[in-house]
Amino acid sequence: QIAAVVTQPGKPQGRKRQVAPSPVAAAAAAAGFGAGSRGPLFEPVTPRDPAFLEAIEALAPDLAVTVAYGGLLPQRFLDCPPLGTLNIHPSLLPRWRGAAPVQRSLEAGDAVVGVSVAYTVLALDAGPVLAAERVPTPEHAAAPALLADLMARGGRLLLGALPGVWAGEGAGRAVAQDAAAATRAPRLAKADARLDLTQPLCSVY
């Protein structure tokens, strides 16, 4: 049973800058969350909002799952579900912790990419890894398609791990990350999109 859905608030889009719900909010509303009867739909400006945290605590969820949420969850949230909070992260942790793991992996020319299901802790993408899958980097890979593929794989990994999590075995099976091997995947900036036309053609493709 899904107790609730949490997503970022809607943002202005298009020329008219009209506020549109996030894709998650739209899908959740279509499935009956929010105004429907399946459960609440939360769109807090910050996950540190006391009213939001009180509402989550009142729901008393057994487990939380996050995917590309974009906000750092406070310890009060992490203390709420007794089975922890699991995150699907599209990299082979501890490599590429951060907001743009797929883009940074392609930028670095990694021969192998992957996806991890890890427990969330206060440090960014630093929690123990419950499951992971390695994937050879496709030739001429583009970040959007590769991200979609890795997230689909991550969803299957999560579903495969859930029986053990429900049995209370997840935390014991998870493997601590090697912090010394961690690399960062910072958010993309405008400078990352600049094309250097002085470079040979072969280095562009």
XYZ file of C-alpha atoms in Angstrom:
205
model
C 0.000 0.000 0.000
C 1.358 3.411 -0.995
C 0.715 5.735 1.944
C 1.511 9.002 0.134
C 3.377 10.588 -2.758
C 5.856 13.430 -2.264
C 7.230 15.592 -5.070
C 8.643 19.026 -5.788
C 6.104 21.861 -6.140
C 5.072 22.965 -9.627
C 7.326 25.358 -11.516
C 6.706 28.037 -14.170
C 7.064 26.681 -17.703
C 6.794 27.956 -21.254
C 6.672 31.516 -22.564
C 3.759 32.435 -20.340
C 5.569 31.011 -17.299
C 2.463 29.248 -16.098
C 2.955 27.005 -13.104
C 2.682 23.344 -14.089
C 2.755 20.358 -11.734
C 5.762 18.066 -11.738
C 5.413 14.888 -13.833
C 5.245 12.926 -10.580
C 2.399 15.110 -9.282
C 0.495 14.729 -12.543
C 0.897 10.937 -12.544
C -0.029 10.684 -8.859
C -3.145 12.812 -9.333
C -4.191 10.655 -12.289
C -3.768 7.592 -10.072
C -6.055 9.011 -7.396
C -3.658 10.702 -4.978
C -4.247 14.205 -3.668
C -7.883 15.080 -4.305
C -8.635 11.405 -4.972
C -9.156 8.661 -2.438
C -5.849 6.777 -2.593
C -3.861 9.009 -0.252
C -2.251 12.425 0.119
C -0.026 14.145 -2.429
C 2.559 16.402 -0.793
C 4.420 19.166 -2.638
C 6.434 20.900 0.105
C 8.640 23.848 -0.803
C 11.233 22.266 1.483
C 11.243 18.807 3.093
C 12.193 20.559 6.331
C 8.740 22.139 6.572
C 7.436 21.220 10.072
C 3.862 20.782 8.842
C 5.021 18.365 6.137
C 7.121 16.384 8.600
C 4.217 16.183 11.045
C 1.970 14.853 8.271
C 4.533 12.182 7.333
C 4.914 11.146 10.961
C 1.133 10.884 11.295
C 1.041 8.499 8.323
C 3.705 6.294 9.993
C 5.045 4.718 6.753
C 7.064 1.509 7.047
C 9.457 2.456 4.226
C 10.222 5.491 2.079
C 11.537 5.345 -1.493
C 13.087 8.307 -3.278
C 14.057 8.810 -6.896
C 15.661 12.065 -8.115
C 13.777 14.068 -5.498
C 16.185 16.998 -5.552
C 15.938 17.926 -1.876
C 18.056 16.824 1.094
C 15.859 14.978 3.559
C 16.311 15.967 7.225
C 17.073 13.461 9.940
C 13.541 13.855 11.293
C 12.195 12.438 8.010
C 14.794 9.653 7.907
C 13.890 8.631 11.462
C 10.230 8.162 10.547
C 10.048 4.881 8.528
C 11.373 1.982 10.654
C 12.634 0.140 7.563
C 14.540 3.200 6.364
C 14.559 5.275 3.190
C 15.827 3.708 -0.041
C 17.054 5.755 -2.991
C 17.466 4.685 -6.619
C 20.624 6.419 -7.858
C 21.837 6.019 -11.487
C 25.495 5.329 -10.803
C 27.698 2.667 -9.266
C 28.085 4.239 -5.849
C 30.359 5.574 -4.435
C 31.231 6.769 -7.945
C 29.302 9.852 -9.049
C 27.502 11.011 -5.943
C 25.366 14.043 -6.728
C 22.827 15.571 -9.078
C 24.178 14.588 -12.522
C 25.702 11.094 -12.306
C 24.826 9.952 -15.832
C 26.056 13.140 -17.499
C 29.302 13.129 -15.522
C 29.874 9.457 -16.265
C 29.549 10.072 -20.005
C 31.708 13.175 -19.730
C 34.433 11.103 -18.060
C 34.198 8.368 -20.703
C 33.321 5.577 -18.254
C 33.255 2.208 -19.999
C 30.761 0.873 -17.459
C 27.816 2.646 -15.861
C 25.144 1.361 -13.531
C 22.469 1.962 -10.949
C 22.400 1.514 -7.188
C 19.692 1.099 -4.579
C 21.095 2.582 -1.392
C 19.878 3.642 2.010
C 19.597 7.395 2.470
C 21.682 9.080 5.167
C 22.337 12.751 5.874
C 25.506 12.755 3.747
C 24.808 13.049 0.000
C 24.365 9.609 -1.649
C 26.636 8.089 1.000
C 24.413 5.397 2.509
C 24.993 1.621 2.395
C 24.243 -0.009 -0.962
C 21.573 -2.701 -0.919
C 21.724 -3.663 -4.620
C 23.511 -2.541 -7.776
C 23.661 -3.435 -11.457
C 26.564 -2.772 -13.836
C 25.898 -1.943 -17.495
C 28.415 -1.477 -20.326
C 28.138 2.077 -21.602
C 26.286 1.934 -24.944
C 28.149 3.237 -27.969
C 27.157 6.836 -28.767
C 25.129 6.934 -25.534
C 23.028 10.022 -24.849
C 22.255 10.971 -21.260
C 18.406 11.083 -21.472
C 18.029 7.602 -22.960
C 20.710 6.120 -20.711
C 19.138 7.709 -17.633
C 15.732 6.256 -18.522
C 17.252 2.798 -18.983
C 19.148 2.932 -15.690
C 16.108 4.127 -13.776
C 14.033 1.264 -15.189
C 16.742 -1.164 -14.103
C 16.800 0.497 -10.698
C 13.057 0.014 -10.308
C 13.450 -3.695 -10.984
C 16.357 -3.889 -8.521
C 14.221 -2.237 -5.862
C 11.307 -4.615 -6.418
C 13.664 -7.574 -6.202
C 15.105 -6.319 -2.920
C 11.787 -5.495 -1.237
C 10.987 -8.993 0.110
C 14.203 -8.916 2.114
C 13.498 -5.365 3.246
C 10.005 -6.294 4.459
C 11.570 -9.206 6.329
C 13.856 -6.781 8.169
C 16.999 -8.062 6.432
C 17.771 -5.061 4.218
C 19.997 -3.083 6.559
C 22.042 -6.184 7.355
C 22.559 -7.003 3.674
C 23.531 -3.481 2.617
C 27.246 -2.816 2.060
C 28.905 0.350 3.352
C 30.451 2.564 0.686
C 34.177 3.226 0.440
C 34.275 6.964 1.049
C 37.856 7.166 -0.270
C 36.619 6.011 -3.700
C 33.797 8.549 -3.927
C 33.593 10.986 -6.829
C 31.257 13.951 -7.223
C 28.648 14.582 -9.928
C 27.727 18.258 -9.535
C 24.675 19.749 -11.191
C 25.188 20.830 -14.813
C 25.924 24.508 -15.417
C 25.552 26.626 -18.554
C 29.307 26.423 -19.064
C 28.988 22.648 -19.559
C 26.939 23.261 -22.724
C 29.477 25.505 -24.424
C 30.924 24.004 -27.593
C 34.581 24.721 -28.307
C 34.683 25.103 -32.098
C 38.480 25.218 -32.067
C 38.602 21.499 -31.246
C 38.930 18.837 -33.999
C 35.677 17.311 -35.209
C 36.554 13.852 -33.889
C 36.701 15.153 -30.311
C 33.199 16.605 -30.559
C 31.455 13.327 -31.370
